[in-house]
Coordinates of C-alpha atoms in Angstrom, one line a residue:
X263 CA 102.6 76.4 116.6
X264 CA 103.1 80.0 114.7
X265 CA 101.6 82.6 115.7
X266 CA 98.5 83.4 114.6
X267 CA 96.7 87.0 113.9
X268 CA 94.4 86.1 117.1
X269 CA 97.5 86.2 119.3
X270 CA 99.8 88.7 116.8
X271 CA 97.5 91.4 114.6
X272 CA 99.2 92.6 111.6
X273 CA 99.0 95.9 112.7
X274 CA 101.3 95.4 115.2
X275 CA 104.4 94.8 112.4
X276 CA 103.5 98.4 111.5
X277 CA 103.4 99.7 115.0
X278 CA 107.2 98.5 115.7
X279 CA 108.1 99.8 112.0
X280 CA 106.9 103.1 112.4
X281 CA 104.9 105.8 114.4
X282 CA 100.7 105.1 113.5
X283 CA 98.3 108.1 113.3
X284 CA 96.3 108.1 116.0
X285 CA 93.4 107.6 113.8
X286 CA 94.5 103.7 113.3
X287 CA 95.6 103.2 116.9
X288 CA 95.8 104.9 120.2
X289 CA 98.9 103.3 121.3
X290 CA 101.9 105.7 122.2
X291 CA 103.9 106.3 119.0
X292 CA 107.6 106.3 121.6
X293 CA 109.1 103.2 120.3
X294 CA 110.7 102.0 123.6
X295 CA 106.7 101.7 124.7
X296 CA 105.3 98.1 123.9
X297 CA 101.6 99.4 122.3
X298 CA 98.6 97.6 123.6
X299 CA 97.0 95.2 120.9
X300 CA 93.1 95.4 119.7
X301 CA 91.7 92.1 120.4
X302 CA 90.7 90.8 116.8
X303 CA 87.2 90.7 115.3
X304 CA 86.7 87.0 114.9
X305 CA 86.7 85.2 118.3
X306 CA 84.7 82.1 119.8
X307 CA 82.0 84.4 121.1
X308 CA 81.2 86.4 118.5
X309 CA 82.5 84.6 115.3
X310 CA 78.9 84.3 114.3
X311 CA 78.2 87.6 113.9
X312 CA 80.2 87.7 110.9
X313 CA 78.2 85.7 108.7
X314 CA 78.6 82.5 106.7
X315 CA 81.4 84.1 104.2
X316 CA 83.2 85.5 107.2
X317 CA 83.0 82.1 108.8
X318 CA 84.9 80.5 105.6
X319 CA 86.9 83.0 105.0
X320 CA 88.3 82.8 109.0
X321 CA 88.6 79.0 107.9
X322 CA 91.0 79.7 105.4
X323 CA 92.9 82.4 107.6
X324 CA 93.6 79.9 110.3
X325 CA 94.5 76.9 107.0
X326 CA 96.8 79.6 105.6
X327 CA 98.5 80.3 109.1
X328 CA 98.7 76.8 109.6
X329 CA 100.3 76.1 106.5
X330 CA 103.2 76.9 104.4
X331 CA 101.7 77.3 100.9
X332 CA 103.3 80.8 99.6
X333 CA 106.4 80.5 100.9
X334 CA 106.7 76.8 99.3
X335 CA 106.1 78.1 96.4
X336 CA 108.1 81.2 96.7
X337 CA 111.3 78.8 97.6
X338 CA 110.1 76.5 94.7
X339 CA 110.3 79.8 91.9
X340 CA 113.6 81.4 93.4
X341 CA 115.5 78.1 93.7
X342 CA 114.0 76.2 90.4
X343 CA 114.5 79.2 88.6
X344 CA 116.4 81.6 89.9
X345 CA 116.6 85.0 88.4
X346 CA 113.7 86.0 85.7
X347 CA 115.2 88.9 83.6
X348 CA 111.8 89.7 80.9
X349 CA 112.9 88.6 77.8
X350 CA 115.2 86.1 78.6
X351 CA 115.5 82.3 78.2
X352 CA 115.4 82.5 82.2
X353 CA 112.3 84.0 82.1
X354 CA 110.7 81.8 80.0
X355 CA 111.7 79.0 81.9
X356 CA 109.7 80.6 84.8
X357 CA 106.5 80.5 82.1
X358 CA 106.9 77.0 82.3
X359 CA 107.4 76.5 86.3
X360 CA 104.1 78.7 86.5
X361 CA 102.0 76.6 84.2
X362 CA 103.1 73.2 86.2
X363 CA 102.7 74.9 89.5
X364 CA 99.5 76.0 88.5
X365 CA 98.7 72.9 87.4
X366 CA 99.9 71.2 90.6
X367 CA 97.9 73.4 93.3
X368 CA 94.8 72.4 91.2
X369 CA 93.9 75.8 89.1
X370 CA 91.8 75.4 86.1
X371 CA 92.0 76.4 82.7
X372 CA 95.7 77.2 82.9
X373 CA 97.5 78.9 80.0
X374 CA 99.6 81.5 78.6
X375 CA 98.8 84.3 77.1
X376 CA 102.1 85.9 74.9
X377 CA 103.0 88.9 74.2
X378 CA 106.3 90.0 72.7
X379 CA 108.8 92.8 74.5
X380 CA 111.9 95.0 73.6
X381 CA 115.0 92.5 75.0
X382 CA 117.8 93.9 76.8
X383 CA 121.0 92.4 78.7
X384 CA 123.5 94.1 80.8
X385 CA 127.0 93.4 80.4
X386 CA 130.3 94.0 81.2
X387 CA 129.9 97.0 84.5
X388 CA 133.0 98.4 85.8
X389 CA 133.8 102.0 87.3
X390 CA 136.9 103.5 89.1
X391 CA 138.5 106.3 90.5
X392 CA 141.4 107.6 88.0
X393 CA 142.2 110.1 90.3
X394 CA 142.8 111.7 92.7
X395 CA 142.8 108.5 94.9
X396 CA 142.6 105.5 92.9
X397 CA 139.7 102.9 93.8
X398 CA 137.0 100.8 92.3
X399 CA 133.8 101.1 92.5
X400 CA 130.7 98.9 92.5
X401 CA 127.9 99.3 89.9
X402 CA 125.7 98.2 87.6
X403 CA 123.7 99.3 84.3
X404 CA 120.1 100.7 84.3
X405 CA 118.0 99.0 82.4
X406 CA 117.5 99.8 78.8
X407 CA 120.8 102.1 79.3
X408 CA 123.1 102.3 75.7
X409 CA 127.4 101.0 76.0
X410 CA 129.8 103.3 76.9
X411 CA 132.6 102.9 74.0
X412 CA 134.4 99.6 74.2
X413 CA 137.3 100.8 75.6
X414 CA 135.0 102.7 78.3
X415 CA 134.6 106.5 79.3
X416 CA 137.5 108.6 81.4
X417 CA 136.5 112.0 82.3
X418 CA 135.6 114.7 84.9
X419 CA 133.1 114.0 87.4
X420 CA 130.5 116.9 88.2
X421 CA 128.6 116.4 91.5
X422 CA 125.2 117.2 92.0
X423 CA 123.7 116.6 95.0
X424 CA 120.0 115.9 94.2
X425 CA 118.0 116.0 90.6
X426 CA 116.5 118.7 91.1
X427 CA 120.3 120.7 91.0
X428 CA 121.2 119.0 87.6
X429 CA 117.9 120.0 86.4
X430 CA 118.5 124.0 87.5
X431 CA 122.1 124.2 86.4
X432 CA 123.5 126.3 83.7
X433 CA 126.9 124.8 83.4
X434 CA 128.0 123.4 80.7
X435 CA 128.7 119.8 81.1
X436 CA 130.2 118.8 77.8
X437 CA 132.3 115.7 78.4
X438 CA 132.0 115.6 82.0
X439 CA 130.7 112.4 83.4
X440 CA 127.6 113.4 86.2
X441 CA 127.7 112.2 89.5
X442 CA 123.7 112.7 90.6
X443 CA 123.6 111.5 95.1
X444 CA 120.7 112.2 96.8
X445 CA 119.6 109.5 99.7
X446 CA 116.2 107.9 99.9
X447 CA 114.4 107.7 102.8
X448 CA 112.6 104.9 104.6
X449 CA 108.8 104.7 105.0
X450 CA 106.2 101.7 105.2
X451 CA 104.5 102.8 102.4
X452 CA 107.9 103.3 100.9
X453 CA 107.0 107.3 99.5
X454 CA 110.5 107.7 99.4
X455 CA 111.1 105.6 96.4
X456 CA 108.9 107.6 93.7
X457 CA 110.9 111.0 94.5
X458 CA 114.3 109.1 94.7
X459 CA 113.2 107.4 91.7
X460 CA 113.3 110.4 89.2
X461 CA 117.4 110.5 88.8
X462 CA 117.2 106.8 87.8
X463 CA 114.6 107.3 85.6
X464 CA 115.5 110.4 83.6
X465 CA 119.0 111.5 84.9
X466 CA 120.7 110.1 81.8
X467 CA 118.5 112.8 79.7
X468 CA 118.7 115.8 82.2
X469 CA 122.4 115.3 81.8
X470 CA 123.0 114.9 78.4
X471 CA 120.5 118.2 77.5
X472 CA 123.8 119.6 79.1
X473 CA 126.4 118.2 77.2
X474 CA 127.3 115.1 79.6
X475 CA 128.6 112.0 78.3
X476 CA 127.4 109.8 80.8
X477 CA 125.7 109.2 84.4
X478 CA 126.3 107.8 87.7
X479 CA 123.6 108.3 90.0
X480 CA 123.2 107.2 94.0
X481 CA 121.2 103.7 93.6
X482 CA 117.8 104.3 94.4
X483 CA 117.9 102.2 97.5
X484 CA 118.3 102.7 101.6
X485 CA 120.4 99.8 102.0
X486 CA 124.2 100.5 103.6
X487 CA 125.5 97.5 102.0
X488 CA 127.8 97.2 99.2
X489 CA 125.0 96.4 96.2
X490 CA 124.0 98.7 93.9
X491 CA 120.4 99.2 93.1
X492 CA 119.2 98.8 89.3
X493 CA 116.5 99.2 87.6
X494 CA 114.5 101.0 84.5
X495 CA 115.3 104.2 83.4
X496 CA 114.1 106.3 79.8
X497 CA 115.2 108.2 77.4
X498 CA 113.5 111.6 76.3
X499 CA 113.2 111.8 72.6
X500 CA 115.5 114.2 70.5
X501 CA 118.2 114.3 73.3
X502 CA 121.2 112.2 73.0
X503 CA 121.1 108.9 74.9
X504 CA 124.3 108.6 77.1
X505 CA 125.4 105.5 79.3
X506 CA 123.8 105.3 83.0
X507 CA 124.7 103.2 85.8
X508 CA 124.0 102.9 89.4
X509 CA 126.5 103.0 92.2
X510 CA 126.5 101.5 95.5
X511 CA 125.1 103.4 98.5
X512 CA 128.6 103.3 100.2
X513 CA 130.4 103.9 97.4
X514 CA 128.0 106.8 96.7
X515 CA 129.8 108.1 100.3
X516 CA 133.0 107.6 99.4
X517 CA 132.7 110.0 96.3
X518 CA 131.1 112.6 98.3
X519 CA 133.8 112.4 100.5
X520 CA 136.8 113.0 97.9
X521 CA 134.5 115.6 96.6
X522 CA 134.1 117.3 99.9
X523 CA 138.2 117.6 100.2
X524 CA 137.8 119.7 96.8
X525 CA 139.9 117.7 94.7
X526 CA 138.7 117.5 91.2
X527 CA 137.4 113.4 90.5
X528 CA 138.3 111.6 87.2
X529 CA 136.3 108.4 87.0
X530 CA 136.5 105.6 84.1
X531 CA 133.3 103.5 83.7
X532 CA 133.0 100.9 80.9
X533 CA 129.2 99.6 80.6
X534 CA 128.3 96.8 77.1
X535 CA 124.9 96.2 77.6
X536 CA 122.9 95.5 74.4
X537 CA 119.4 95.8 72.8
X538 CA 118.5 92.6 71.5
X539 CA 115.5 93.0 69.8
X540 CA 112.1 91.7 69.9
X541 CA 112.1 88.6 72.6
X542 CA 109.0 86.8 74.1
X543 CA 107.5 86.9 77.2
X544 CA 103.6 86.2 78.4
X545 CA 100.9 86.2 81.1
X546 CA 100.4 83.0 83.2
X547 CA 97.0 82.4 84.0
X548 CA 95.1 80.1 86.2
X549 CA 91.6 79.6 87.7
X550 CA 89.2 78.6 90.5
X551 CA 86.2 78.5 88.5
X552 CA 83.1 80.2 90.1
X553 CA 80.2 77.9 90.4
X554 CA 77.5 80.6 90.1
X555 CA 78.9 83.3 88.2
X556 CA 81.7 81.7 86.1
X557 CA 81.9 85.1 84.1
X558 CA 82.8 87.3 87.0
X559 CA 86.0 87.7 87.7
X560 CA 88.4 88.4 91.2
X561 CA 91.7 88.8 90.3
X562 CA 94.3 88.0 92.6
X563 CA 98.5 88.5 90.6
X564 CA 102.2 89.0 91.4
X565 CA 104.5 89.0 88.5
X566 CA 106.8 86.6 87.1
X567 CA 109.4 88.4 86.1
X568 CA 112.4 89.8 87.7
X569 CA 115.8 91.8 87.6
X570 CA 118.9 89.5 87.3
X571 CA 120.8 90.4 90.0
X572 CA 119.4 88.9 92.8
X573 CA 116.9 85.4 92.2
X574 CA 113.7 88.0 92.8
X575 CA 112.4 86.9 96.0
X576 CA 111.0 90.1 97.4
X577 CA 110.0 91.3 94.4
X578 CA 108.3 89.5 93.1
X579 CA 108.5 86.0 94.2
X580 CA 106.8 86.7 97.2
X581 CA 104.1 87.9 95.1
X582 CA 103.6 85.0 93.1
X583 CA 103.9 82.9 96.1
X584 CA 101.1 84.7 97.9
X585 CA 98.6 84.9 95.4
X586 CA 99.4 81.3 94.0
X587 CA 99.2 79.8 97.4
X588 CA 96.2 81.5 98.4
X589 CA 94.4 79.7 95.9
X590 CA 95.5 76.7 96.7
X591 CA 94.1 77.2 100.8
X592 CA 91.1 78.0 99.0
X593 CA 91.4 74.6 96.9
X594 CA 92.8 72.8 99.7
X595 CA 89.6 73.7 101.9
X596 CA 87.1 72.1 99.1
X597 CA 85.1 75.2 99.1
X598 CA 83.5 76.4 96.2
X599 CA 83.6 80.4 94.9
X600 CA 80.7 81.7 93.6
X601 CA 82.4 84.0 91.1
X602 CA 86.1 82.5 89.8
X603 CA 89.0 83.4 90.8
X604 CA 91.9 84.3 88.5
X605 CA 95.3 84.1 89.8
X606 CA 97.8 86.0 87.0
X607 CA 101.4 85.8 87.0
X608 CA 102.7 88.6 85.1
X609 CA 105.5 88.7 82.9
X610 CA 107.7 91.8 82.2
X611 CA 106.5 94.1 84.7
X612 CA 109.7 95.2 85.9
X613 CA 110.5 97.2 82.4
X614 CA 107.6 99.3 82.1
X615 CA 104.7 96.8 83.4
X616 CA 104.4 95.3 80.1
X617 CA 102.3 92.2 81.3
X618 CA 99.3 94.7 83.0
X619 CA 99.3 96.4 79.4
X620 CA 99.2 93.1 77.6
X621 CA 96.0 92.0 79.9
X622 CA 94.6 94.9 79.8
X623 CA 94.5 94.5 75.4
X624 CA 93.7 91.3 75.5
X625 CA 90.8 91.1 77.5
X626 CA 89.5 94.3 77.0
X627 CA 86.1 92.9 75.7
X628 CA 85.9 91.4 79.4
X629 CA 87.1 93.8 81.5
X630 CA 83.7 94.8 82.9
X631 CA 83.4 91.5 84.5
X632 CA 86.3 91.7 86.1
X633 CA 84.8 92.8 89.7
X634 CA 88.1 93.6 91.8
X635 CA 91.5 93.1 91.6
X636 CA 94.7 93.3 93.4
X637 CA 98.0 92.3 92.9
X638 CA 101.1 91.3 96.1
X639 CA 104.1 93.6 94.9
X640 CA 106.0 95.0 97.6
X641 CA 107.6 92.2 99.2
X642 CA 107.1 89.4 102.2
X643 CA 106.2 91.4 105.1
X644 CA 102.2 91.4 106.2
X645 CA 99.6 94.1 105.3
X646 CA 98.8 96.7 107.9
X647 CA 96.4 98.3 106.3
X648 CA 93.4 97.7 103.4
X649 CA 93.2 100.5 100.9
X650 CA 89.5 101.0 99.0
X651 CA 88.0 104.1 98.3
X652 CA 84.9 102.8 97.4
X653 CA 81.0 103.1 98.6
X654 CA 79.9 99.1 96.8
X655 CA 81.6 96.4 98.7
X656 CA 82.8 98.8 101.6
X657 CA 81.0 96.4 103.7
X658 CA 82.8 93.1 102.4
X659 CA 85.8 95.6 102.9
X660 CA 85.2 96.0 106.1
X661 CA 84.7 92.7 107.1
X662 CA 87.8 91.4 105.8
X663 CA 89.7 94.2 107.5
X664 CA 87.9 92.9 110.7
X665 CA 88.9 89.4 110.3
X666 CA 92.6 90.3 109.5
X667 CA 92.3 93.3 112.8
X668 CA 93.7 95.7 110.4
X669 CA 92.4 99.4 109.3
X670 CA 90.5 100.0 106.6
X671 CA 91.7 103.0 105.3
X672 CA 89.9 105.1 102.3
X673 CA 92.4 105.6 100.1
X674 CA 92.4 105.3 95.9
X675 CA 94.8 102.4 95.2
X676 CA 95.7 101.1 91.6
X677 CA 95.7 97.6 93.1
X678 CA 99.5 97.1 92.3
X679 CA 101.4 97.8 89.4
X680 CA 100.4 95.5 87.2
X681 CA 96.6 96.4 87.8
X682 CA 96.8 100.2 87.1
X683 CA 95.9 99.2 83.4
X684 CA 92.7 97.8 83.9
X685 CA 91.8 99.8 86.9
X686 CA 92.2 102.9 84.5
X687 CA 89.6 101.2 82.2
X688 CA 86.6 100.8 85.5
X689 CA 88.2 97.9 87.1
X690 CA 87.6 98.0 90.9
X691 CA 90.8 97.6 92.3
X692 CA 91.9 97.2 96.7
X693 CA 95.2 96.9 98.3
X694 CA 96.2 95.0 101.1
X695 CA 98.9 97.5 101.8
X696 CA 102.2 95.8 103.3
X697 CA 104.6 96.9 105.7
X698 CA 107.7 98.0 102.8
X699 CA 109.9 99.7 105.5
X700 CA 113.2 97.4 104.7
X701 CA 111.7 96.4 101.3
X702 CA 114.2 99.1 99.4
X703 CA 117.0 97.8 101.1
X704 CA 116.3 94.5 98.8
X705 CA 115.0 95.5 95.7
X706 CA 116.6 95.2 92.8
X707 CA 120.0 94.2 94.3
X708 CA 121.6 91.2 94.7
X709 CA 120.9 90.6 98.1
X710 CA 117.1 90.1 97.0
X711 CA 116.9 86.3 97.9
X712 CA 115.2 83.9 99.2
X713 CA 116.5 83.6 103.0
X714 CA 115.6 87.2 103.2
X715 CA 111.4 85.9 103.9
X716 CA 110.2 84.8 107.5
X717 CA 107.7 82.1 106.9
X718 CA 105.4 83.7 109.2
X719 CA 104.9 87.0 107.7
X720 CA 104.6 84.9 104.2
X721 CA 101.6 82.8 105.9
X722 CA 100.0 86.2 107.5
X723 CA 100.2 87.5 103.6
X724 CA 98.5 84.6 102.2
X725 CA 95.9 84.4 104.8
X726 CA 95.1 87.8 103.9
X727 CA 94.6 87.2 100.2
X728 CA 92.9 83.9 100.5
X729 CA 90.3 85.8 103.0
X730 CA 89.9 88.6 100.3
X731 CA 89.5 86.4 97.1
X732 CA 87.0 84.3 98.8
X733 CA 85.1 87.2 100.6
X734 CA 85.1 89.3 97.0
X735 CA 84.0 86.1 95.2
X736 CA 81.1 85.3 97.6
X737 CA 79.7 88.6 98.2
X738 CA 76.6 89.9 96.7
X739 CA 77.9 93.4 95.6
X740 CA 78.2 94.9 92.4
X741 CA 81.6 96.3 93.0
X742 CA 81.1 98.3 89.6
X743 CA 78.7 100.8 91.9
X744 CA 81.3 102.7 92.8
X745 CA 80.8 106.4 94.2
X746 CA 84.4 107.4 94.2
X747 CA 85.2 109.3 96.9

């Protein structure tokens, strides 16, 4: 039998990840000290106390830790499917393993809802040292990044060691190829990604206002293997676009190091990916029709889509694997929600969330019956916290953070990527915040696959959403009373 949260709280994944605030615990934050575990909420004696919803909602915790629904249908996505780059023929393929899953588990009313997107495929990615000490290196294209000439780029290489020096510099970089490092650091939360993120995003612009002919930037990663990190990036307007690719962290090192003996670096870097033009993609959506309140919507999402260098297990198989398979414990148990549940498998989030904007257009009209939503992006490990910063439903908040011995933290959330877009628009949003400490070794590499997930933290993350979907779809709050805090 797997452990269960009775005998192994979430919390204590975060505990061994990372020092807590003594607000959350009182357990020594010296990692060679085992911390004492709270005794959960929901035991024999007092299981009562939590009320007919809590007393289902336990129910489907101990179905989901029983079980193996999300990470079934995790391994049934990454291995019937493989890698889901928006746009792509591979992508729609997954539009069709989402409508029969959905249709297998038992969802109602399942469809999709299309939308079209700007395609774009990655090519031919090569990079070497020219000199001083010939070498290859490993990389790959940014997403949405123009071709280097056929014949590829040779030039000087100028080395910055963060952003923020290639955006203070004066020097005149015409024809140089910029070399932008900078390491990422490791946090739970992962804070580390959004600062790291910037060079990837905009580097290929900061350079160019400079007269740079093309980028390489430290992949925006914490991994020590050999696979570089890709991912979107942007182009300001009026400012020439110029090729940008990503290099591996180690390889990342090994430039530093030939810079660091002061030789001058000549790198050539050929890069043919290609725009191809309007290409499909789509929402897939399925339901657990409420039997009171059809109208009323919880929203429970991952999305569908994902980069194509890895088969897109972390991110965001997982997701759809958790929020997918939480519905069906909730089927499985033959209980009825009062208000529906909508699960949502978003397409084309990974190039600018293009699936939350989509939903958010076309249901606009409905949007104020949507009464919360949340959305399992950031990988296979279980929640250690719940984030809601709200006064209506703080209770039903709390209760589900008791059943699942976790804080409740008041913290504004957008609910995941793909739900800032509604939750700018009023839509009451919660995360059940997971533990990402490792996640940015995976993401967006190739080494994001399937035998990366432990079965058991997959079960602990569907427990959780199954708990929340049915808690939120039972309760008798107006979640729209919000007092933000």
């Amino acid at each position: 039998m797997k452990n269960t949260l009775k005998e192994v709280p979430m919390r204590q994944i975060f505990i061994l990840a990372a020092a807590i605030s003594m607000a959350a615990c009182s357990a020594s934050t010296d990692p060679s000290v085992e911390p004492p575990l709270d005794e959960p909420a929901t035991t024999e004696a007092n299981l009562e106390t939590v009320g007919l919803s809590g007393q289902q909602a336990q129910k489907l915790i101990e179905a989901a830790l029983d079980g193996t629904q999300g990470y079934d249908i995790t391994e049934s996505l990454t291995t019937e499917v493989g890698q889901r780059m928006a746009g792509t023929e591979a992508e729609a393929r997954a539009r069709k393993w989402a409508v029969a899953k959905f249709e297998e588990i038992g969802l109602e009313n399942v469809r999709v809802e299309p939308f079209t997107i700007p395609g774009w495929e990655r090519g031919i990615e090569t990079a070497s040292i020219v000199s001083p000490f010939p070498q290859d290196l490993v990389i790959t294209s940014l997403g949405y990044s123009v071709a280097t000439p056929a014949n590829g780029i040779e030039a000087e290489v100028v080395y910055f060691p963060e952003l923020n020096a290639l955006q203070e510099t004066t020097q005149d970089l015409t024809g140089k190829i910029v070399f932008i490092s900078g390491l990422m650091d490791k946090a739970p939360d992962g804070a580390g990604y959004g600062p790291a993120g910037m060079k990837r995003r905009i580097g290929a612009s900061e350079a160019a206002k400079h007269g740079a002919v093309a980028v390489l930037i430290r992949s925006v990663g914490t991994s020590s293997h050999r696979f570089p990190h890709t991912g979107g990036m942007r182009y300001t307007p009026d400012v020439p676009k110029i090729p940008i690719a990503a290099m591996s962290g180690p390889d990342a090192d090994q430039m530093e190091r030939v810079f660091q003996r002061g030789e001058s670096v000549t790198v050539k870097m050929t890069l043919t990916p290609i725009n191809t033009g309007d290409r499909p993609s789509g929402n897939v959506i399925g339901e657990i029709v409420g039997t009171e309140s059809p109208e009323e919507i919880v929203l429970i999402s991952g999305h569908l889509d994902s980069w194509d260098l890895g088969t897109g297990a972390i991110d965001d198989g997982a997701g759809i694997g958790i929020s997918a398979g939480a519905a069906k414990v909730i089927i499985d148990s033959g209980m009825k929600p009062k208000r529906t549940i909508r699960v949502v498998a978003y397409g084309a989030e990974e190039i600018g969330l293009l699936g939350g904007f989509a939903y958010r257009d076309q249901h606009k009209d409905n949007l104020a019956k949507h009464v919360m939503a949340t959305e399992s992006d950031f990988g296979a490990v279980a929640p250690y916290e719940i984030h809601y910063n709200h006064e209506a439903g703080r209770g039903d908040m709390q209760l589900l953070a008791d059943l699942l011995n976790i804080p409740l933290v008041e913290k504004d959330t957008s609910g995941g990527p793909d739900i800032g877009p509604i939750k700018a628009l009023g839509v009451p949003a919660m995360r059940l915040q997971q533990d990402g400490t490792d996640y940015f070794d995976l993401h967006h590499t190739p080494d994001d696959t399937f035998d990366k997930i432990d079965p058991d933290e997959m079960a602990k993350n569907t427990a959780a959403f199954a708990a929340m979907a049915w808690i939120t779809a039972n309760s008798t709050s107006n979640y729209r009373d919000n007092k933000e805090n």
